[in-house]
Coordinates of C-alpha atoms and ligand atoms in Angstrom, one line a residue:
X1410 CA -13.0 -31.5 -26.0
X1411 CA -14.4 -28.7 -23.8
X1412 CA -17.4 -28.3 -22.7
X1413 CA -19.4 -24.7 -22.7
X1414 CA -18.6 -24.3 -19.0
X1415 CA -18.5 -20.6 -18.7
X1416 CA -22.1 -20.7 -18.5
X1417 CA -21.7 -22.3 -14.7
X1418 CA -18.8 -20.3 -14.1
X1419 CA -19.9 -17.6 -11.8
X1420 CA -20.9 -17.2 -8.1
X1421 CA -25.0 -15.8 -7.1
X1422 CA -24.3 -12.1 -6.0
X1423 CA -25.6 -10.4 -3.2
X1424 CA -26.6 -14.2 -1.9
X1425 CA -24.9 -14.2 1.7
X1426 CA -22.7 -17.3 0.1
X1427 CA -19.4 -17.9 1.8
X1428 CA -20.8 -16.6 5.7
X1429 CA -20.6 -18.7 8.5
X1430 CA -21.1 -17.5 12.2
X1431 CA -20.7 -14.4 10.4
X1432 CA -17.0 -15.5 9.1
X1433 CA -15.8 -16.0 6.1
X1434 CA -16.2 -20.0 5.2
X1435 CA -13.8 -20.7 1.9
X1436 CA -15.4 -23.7 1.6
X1437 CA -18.8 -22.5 0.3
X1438 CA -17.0 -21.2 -2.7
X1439 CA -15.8 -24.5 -4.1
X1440 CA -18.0 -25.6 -7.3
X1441 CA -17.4 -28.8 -9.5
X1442 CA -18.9 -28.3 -12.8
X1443 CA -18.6 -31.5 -15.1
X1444 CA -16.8 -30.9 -18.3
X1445 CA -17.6 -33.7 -21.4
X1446 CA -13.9 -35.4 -22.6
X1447 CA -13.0 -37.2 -24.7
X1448 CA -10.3 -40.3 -23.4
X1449 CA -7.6 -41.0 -26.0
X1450 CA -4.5 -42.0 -26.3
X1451 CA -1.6 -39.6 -25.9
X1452 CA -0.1 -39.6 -29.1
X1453 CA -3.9 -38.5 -30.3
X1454 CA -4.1 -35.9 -28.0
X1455 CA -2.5 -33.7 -30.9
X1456 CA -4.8 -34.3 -33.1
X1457 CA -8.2 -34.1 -31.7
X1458 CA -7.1 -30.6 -30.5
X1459 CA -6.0 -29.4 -34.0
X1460 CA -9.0 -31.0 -35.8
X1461 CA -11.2 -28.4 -37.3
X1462 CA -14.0 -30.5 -37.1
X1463 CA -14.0 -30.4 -32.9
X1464 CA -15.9 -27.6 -31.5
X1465 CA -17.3 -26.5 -28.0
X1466 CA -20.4 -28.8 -27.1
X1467 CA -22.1 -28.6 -23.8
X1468 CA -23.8 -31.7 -23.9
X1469 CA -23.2 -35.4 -25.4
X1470 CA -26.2 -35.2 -27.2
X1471 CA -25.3 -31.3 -29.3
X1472 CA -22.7 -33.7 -30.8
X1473 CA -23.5 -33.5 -34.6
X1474 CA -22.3 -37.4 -36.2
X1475 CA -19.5 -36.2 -38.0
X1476 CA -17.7 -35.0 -34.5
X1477 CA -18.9 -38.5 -33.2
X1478 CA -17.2 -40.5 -36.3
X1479 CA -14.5 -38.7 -35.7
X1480 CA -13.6 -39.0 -32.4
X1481 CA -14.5 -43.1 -33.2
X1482 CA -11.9 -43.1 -35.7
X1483 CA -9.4 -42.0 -33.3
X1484 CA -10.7 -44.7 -31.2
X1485 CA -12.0 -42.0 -28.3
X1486 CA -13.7 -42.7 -25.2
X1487 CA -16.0 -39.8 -23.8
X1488 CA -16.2 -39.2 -20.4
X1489 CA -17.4 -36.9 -18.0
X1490 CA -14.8 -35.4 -16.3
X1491 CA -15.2 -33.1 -13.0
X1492 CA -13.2 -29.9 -12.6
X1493 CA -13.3 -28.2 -9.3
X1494 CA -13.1 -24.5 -8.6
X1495 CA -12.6 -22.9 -5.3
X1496 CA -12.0 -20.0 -3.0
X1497 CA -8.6 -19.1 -5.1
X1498 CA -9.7 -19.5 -8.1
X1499 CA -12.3 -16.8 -7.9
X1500 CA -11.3 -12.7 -8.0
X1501 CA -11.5 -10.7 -4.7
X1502 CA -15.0 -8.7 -6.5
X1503 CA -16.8 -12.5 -6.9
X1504 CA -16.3 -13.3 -3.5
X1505 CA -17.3 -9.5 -2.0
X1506 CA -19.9 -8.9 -4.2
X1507 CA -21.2 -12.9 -3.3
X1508 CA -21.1 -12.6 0.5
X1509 CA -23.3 -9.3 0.9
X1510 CA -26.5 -9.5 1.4
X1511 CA -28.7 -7.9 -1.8
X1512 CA -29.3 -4.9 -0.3
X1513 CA -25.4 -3.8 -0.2
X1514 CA -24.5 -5.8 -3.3
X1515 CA -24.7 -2.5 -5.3
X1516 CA -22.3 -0.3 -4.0
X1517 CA -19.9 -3.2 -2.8
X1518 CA -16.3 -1.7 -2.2
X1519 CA -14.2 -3.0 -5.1
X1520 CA -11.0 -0.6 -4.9
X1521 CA -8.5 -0.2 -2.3
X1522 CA -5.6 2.5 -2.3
X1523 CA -2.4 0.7 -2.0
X1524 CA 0.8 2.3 0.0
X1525 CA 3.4 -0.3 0.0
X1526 CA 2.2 -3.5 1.6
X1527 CA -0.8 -1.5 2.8
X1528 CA -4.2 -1.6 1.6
X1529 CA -6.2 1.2 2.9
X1530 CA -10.0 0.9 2.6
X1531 CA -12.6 3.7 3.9
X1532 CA -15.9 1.6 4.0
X1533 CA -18.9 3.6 4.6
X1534 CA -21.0 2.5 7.9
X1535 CA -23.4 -0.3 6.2
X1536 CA -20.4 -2.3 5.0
X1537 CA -18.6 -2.1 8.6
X1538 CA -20.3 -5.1 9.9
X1539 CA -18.7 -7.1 7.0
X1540 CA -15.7 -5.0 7.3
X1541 CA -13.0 -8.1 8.6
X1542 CA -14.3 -10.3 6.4
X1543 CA -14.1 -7.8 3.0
X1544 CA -10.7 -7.4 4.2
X1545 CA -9.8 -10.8 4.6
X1546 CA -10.7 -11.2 1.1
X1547 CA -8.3 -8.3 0.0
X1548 CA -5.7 -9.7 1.9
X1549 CA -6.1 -13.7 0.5
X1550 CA -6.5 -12.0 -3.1
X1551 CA -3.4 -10.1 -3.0
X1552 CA 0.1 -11.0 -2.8
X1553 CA 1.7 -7.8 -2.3
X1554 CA -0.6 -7.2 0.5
X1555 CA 0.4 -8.1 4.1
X1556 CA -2.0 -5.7 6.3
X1557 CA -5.1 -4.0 5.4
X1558 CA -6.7 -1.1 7.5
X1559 CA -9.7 0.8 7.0
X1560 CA -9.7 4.7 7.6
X1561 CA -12.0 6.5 10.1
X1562 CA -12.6 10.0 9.0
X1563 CA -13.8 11.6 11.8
X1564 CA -11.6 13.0 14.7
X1565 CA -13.4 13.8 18.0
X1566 CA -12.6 13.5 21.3
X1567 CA -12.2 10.2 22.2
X1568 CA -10.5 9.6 18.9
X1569 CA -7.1 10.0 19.9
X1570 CA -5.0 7.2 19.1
X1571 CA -5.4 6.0 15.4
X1572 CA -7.3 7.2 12.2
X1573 CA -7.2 3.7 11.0
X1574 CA -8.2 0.3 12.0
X1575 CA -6.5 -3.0 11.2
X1576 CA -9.1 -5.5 9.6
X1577 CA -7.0 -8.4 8.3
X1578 CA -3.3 -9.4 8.2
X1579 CA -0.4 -7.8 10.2
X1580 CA -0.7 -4.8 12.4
X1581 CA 2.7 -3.3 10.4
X1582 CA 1.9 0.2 9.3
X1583 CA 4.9 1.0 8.1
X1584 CA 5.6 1.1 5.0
X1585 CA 8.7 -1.2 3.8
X1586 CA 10.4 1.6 2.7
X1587 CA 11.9 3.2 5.8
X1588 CA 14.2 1.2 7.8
X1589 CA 14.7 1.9 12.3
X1590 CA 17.4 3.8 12.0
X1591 CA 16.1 6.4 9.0
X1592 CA 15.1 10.0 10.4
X1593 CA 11.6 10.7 8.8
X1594 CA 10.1 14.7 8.3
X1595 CA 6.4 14.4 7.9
X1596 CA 5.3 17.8 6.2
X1597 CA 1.5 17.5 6.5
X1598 CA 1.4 14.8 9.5
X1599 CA -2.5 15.8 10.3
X1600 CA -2.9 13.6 13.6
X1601 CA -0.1 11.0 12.9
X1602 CA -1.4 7.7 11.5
X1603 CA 2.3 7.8 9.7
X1604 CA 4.5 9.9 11.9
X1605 CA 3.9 7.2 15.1
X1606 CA 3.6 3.9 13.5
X1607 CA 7.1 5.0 12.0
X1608 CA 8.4 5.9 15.6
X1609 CA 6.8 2.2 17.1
X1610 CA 9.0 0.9 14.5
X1611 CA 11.9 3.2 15.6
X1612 CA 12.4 5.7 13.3
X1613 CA 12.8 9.2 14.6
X1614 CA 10.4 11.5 13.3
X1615 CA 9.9 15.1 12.7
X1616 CA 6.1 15.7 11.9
X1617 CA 4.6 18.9 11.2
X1618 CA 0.9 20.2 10.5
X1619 CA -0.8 23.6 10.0
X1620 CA -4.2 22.9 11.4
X1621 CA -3.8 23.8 15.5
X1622 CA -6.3 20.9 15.8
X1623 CA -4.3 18.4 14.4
X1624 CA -1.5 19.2 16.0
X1625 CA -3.1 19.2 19.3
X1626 CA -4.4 15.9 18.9
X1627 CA -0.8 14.9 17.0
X1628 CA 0.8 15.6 20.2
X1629 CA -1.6 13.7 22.4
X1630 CA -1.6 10.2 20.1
X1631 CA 2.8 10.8 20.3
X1632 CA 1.5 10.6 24.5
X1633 CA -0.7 8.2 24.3
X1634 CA 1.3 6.2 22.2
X1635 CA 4.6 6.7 24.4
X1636 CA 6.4 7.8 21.1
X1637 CA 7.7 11.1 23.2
X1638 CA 11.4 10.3 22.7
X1639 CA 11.3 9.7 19.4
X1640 CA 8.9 12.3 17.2
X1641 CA 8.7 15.6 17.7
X1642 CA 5.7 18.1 16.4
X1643 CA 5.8 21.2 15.0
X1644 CA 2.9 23.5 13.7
X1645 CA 3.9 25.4 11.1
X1646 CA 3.1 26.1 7.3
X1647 CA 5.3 23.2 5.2
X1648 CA 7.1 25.3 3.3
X1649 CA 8.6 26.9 6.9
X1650 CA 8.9 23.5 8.1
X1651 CA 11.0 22.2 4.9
X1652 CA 13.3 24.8 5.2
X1653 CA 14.0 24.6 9.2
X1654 CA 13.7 20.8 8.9
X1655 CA 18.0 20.2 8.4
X1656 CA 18.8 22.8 10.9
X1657 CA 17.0 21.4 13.5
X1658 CA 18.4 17.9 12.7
X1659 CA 21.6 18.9 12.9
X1660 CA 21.6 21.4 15.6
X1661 CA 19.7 19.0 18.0
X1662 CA 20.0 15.4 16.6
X1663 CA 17.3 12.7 17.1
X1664 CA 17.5 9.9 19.7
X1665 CA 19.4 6.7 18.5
X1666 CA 16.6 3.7 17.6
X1667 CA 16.0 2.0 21.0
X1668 CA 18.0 -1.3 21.3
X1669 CA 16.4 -4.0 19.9
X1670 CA 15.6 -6.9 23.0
X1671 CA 18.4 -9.0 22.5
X1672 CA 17.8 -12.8 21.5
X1673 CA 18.1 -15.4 24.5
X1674 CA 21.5 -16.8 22.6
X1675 CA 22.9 -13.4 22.8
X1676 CA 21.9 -12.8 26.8
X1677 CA 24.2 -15.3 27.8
X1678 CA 27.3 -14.2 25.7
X1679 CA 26.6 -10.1 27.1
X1680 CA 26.1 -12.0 30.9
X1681 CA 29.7 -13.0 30.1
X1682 CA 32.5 -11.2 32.5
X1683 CA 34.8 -10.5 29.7
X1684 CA 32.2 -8.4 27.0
X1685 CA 32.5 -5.3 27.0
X1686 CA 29.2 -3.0 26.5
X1687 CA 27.7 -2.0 23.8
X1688 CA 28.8 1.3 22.6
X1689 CA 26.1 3.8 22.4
X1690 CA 24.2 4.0 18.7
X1691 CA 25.0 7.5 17.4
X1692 CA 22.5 10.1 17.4
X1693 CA 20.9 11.1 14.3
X1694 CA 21.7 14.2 12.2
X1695 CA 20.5 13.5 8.7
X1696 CA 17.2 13.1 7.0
X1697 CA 16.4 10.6 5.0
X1698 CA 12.7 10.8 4.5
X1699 CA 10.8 14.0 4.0
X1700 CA 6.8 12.3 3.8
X1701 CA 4.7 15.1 1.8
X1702 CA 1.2 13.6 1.9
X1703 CA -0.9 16.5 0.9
X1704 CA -2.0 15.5 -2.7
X1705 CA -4.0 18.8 -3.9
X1706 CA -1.0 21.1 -3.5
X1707 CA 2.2 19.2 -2.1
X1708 CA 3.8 19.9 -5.3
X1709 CA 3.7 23.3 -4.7
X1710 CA 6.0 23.0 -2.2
X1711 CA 8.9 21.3 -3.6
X1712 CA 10.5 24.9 -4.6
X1713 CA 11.0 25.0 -0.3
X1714 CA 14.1 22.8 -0.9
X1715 CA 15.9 25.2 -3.5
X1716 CA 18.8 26.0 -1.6
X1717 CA 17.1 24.7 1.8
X1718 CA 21.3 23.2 2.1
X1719 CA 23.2 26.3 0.9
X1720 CA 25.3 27.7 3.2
X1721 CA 23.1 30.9 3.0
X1722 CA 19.7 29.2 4.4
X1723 CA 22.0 26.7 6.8
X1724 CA 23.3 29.8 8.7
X1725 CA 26.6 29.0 8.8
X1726 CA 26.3 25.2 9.3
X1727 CA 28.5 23.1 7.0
X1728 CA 25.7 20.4 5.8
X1729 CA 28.0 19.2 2.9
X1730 CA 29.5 16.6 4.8
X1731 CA 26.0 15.1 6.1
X1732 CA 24.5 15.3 2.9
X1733 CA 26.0 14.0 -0.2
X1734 CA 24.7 12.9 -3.6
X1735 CA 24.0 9.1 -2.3
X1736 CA 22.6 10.3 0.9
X1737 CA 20.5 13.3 -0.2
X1738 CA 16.5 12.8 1.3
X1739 CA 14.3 10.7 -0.5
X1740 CA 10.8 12.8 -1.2
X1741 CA 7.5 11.1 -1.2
X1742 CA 4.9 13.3 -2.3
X1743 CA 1.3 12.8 -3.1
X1744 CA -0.2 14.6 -6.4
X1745 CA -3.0 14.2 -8.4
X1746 CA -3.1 14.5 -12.3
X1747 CA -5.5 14.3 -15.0
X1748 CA -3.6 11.8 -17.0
X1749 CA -4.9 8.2 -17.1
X1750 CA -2.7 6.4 -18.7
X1751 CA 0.7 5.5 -16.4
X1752 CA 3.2 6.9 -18.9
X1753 CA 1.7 10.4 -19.4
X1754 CA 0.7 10.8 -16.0
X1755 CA 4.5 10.1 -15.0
X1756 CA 5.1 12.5 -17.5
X1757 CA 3.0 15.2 -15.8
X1758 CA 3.9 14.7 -12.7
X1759 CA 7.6 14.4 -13.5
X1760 CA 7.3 17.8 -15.6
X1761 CA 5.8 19.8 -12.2
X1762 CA 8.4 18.1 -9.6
X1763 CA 10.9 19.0 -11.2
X1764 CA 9.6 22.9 -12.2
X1765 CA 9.2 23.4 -9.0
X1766 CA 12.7 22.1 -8.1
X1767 CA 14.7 23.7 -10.9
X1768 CA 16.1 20.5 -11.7
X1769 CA 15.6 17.2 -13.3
X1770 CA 15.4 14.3 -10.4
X1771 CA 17.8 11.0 -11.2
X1772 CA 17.2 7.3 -12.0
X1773 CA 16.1 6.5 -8.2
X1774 CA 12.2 8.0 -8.5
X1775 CA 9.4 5.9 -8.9
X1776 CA 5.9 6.7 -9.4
X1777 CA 3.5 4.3 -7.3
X1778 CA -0.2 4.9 -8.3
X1779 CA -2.2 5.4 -5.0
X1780 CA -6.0 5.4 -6.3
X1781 CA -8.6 6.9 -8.7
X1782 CA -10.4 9.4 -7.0
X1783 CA -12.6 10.6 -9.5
X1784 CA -13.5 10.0 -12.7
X1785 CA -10.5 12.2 -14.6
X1786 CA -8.1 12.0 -11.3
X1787 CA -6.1 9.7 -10.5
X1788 CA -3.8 10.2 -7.1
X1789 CA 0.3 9.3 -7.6
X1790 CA 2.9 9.2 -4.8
X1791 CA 5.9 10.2 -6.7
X1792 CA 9.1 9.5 -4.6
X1793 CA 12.3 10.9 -5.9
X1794 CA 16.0 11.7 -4.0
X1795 CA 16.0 15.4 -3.4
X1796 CA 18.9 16.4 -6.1
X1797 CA 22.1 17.3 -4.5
X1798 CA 22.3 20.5 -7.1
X1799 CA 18.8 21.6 -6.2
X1800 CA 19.2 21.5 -2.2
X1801 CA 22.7 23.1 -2.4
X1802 CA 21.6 25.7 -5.1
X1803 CA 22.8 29.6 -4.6
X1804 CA 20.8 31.8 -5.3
Ligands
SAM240 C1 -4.3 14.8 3.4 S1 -4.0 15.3 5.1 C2 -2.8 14.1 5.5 C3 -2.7 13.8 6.9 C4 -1.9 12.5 7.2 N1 -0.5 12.6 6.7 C5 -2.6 11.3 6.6 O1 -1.9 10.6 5.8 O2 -3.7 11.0 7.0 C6 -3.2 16.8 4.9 C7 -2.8 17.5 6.1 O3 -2.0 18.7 5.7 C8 -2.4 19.7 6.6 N2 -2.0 21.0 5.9 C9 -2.7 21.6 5.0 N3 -2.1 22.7 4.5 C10 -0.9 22.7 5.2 C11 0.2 23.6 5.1 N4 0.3 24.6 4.3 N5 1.3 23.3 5.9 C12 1.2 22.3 6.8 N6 0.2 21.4 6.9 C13 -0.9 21.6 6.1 C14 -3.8 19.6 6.9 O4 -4.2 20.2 8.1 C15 -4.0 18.0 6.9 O5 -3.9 17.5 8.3

């Protein structure tokens, strides 16, 4: 029998709960609400549950005597039994919108744009004292999630190494997608909070913004972050930078990955007289990322790989052998669209990629909703491999 326990189910909002020494206590959130039963035996479990006659009562005494000569003549015992709810059990907006204080309940962040394993949040200034603690809670309440950051809008001086902070989980910024040894062309980079986590992970990067002020401070976070080796920054319009992008790969290949430290386990076998050295990792040629994260217009762009790989626009350069179907680019580029539900906003965005290719993109694209930024726009990052017929296209 089940008790009307909804009614106790819920957590006092804007109430501080949860908050001790200004962290986040899970313990607070635990609630045991009593639920009446009714005790029988198992083979009667069946029919006390089917029994028209049993309803939801909150109490012993809302019991009507026709429940109460029922449940006798299945010889039932009623009981109060305790059920306990706590910290998991609750959804990540309970336990936000319970730890503020009343005065920030109202505009409590609830939604988080979600890039992989990333959750990026941009709190305004009153919820930044309650910022590690709101993502904490984002991080507990979601599986996919291993590291969530909050973005910093501003860019001034001192601001020179990160737009984004790390509040909870792991500081990985990288998304899972791109592995050490992939070569990664960022076409609107702005100041680099993807081109140089990428590089700390080993990747060698090409990253590329218009603005002269984001480049400048671009190539002074690749300094300060000791990334030299590894990314190099152009400033140049996207569609420019697309279509140079191979060349310059090929012409004057990135860096290897730097060697991993090896393990203790393998110092002693490379101390041994007899190995021989490792032989040099290759340097890199091909691209396998191109990162297009400017979601107004990035679309626009896509017509720059038309024939980026013909031997026309390669000057000369055979890229055939470098770039085949299986190891054309992957493209990840932001959009916006109108569309709210998932399968017409695939649609959409599908039907303007591949306009401005000139071609249909294959089974391998995937359309990862980022966030809703207004009310009729939602942002996509649609990630597709560049078609092998569209790069190598004639005109
Ligand atoms: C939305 S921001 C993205 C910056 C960065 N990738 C990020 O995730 O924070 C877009 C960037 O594209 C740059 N941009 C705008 N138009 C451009 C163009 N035609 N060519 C290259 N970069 C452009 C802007 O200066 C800006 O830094």
């Amino acid at each position: 029998m089940s008790e009307g326990i909804s009614k106790h189910l819920f957590l006092p909002k804007g109430s501080g709960l949860g908050l001790k020494d200004g962290k986040l206590d899970k313990n607070t959130f635990k609630k045991v609400i009593p639920v009446l039963a009714a005790k029988v035996a198992p083979e009667k479990a069946g029919v006390l549950l089917k029994s028209p006659v049993m309803k939801r009562y909150s109490d012993q005494a809302d019991l009507s005597p026709e429940v109460l000569d029922f449940l006798k003549s299945q010889s039932a015992e009623l009981v109060s039994h305790p059920i306990e709810f706590g910290y998991d059990y609750w959804t990540a907006d309970d336990i936000i919108h319970a730890i503020l204080p009343e005065e920030l309940e109202a505009g409590a962040p609830s939604g988080f744009a979600n890039v992989g394993h990333i959750a990026h949040l941009n709190l305004r200034p009153e919820y930044l004292p309650y910022k590690h603690i709101i993502g904490q809670v984002i991080l507990d309440k979601n599986p996919t999630c291993r590291t969530v950051v909050n973005k910093l809008d501003n860019i001034d001086n001192q601001f020179r190494v990160f737009r984004m902070e790390l509040l909870a989980g792991e500081p990985d910024f990288v998304v899972t997608q791109f592995k050490r040894e992939d070569v990664v062309a960022d076409v609107f980079a702005g100041v680099g909070p993807f081109a140089i986590p990428a590089a700390k992970k080993g990747c060698a990067v090409l990253a590329n913004d218009l603005n002269p002020s984001s480049y400048k401070y671009l190539t002074m976070n690749i300094a300060e972050n000791r990334v030299d080796s590894l990314v190099r920054a152009f400033c140049e319009d996207g569609r420019a930078f697309i279509r140079n992008a191979f060349n310059r790969a090929y012409d004057d290949p990135l860096p290897p990955p730097p060697q991993p430290k090896p393990r203790r386990s393998e110092l002693k076998e490379m101390r041994a007289p007899d190995t021989p050295p490792l032989p040099p990792a290759p340097r890199r040629q091909r691209i396998n990322h191109f990162v297009m994260n400017l979601p107004d217009t990035a679309i626009l762009f896509l017509d720059a790989f038309r024939g980026v790989l013909a031997p026309e626009n390669a000057g000369g350069r055979d890229l055939s052998g470098l770039y085949d179907a299986a190891s054309m680019p992957m493209v990840h580029c932001h959009c916006f669209t109108r569309e709210l539900e998932l399968a017409k906003a695939e649609a959409d965005i599908r039907q303007r990629v591949e306009e401005k290719l000139g071609h249909t993109v294959g089974e391998e694209t995937s359309f990862h909703w980022v966030r809703s930024v207004a009310p009729q726009k939602e942002m996509y990052c649609v990630s597709f491999r560049l078609p092998h017929a569209a790069a190598f296209a004639t005109s």
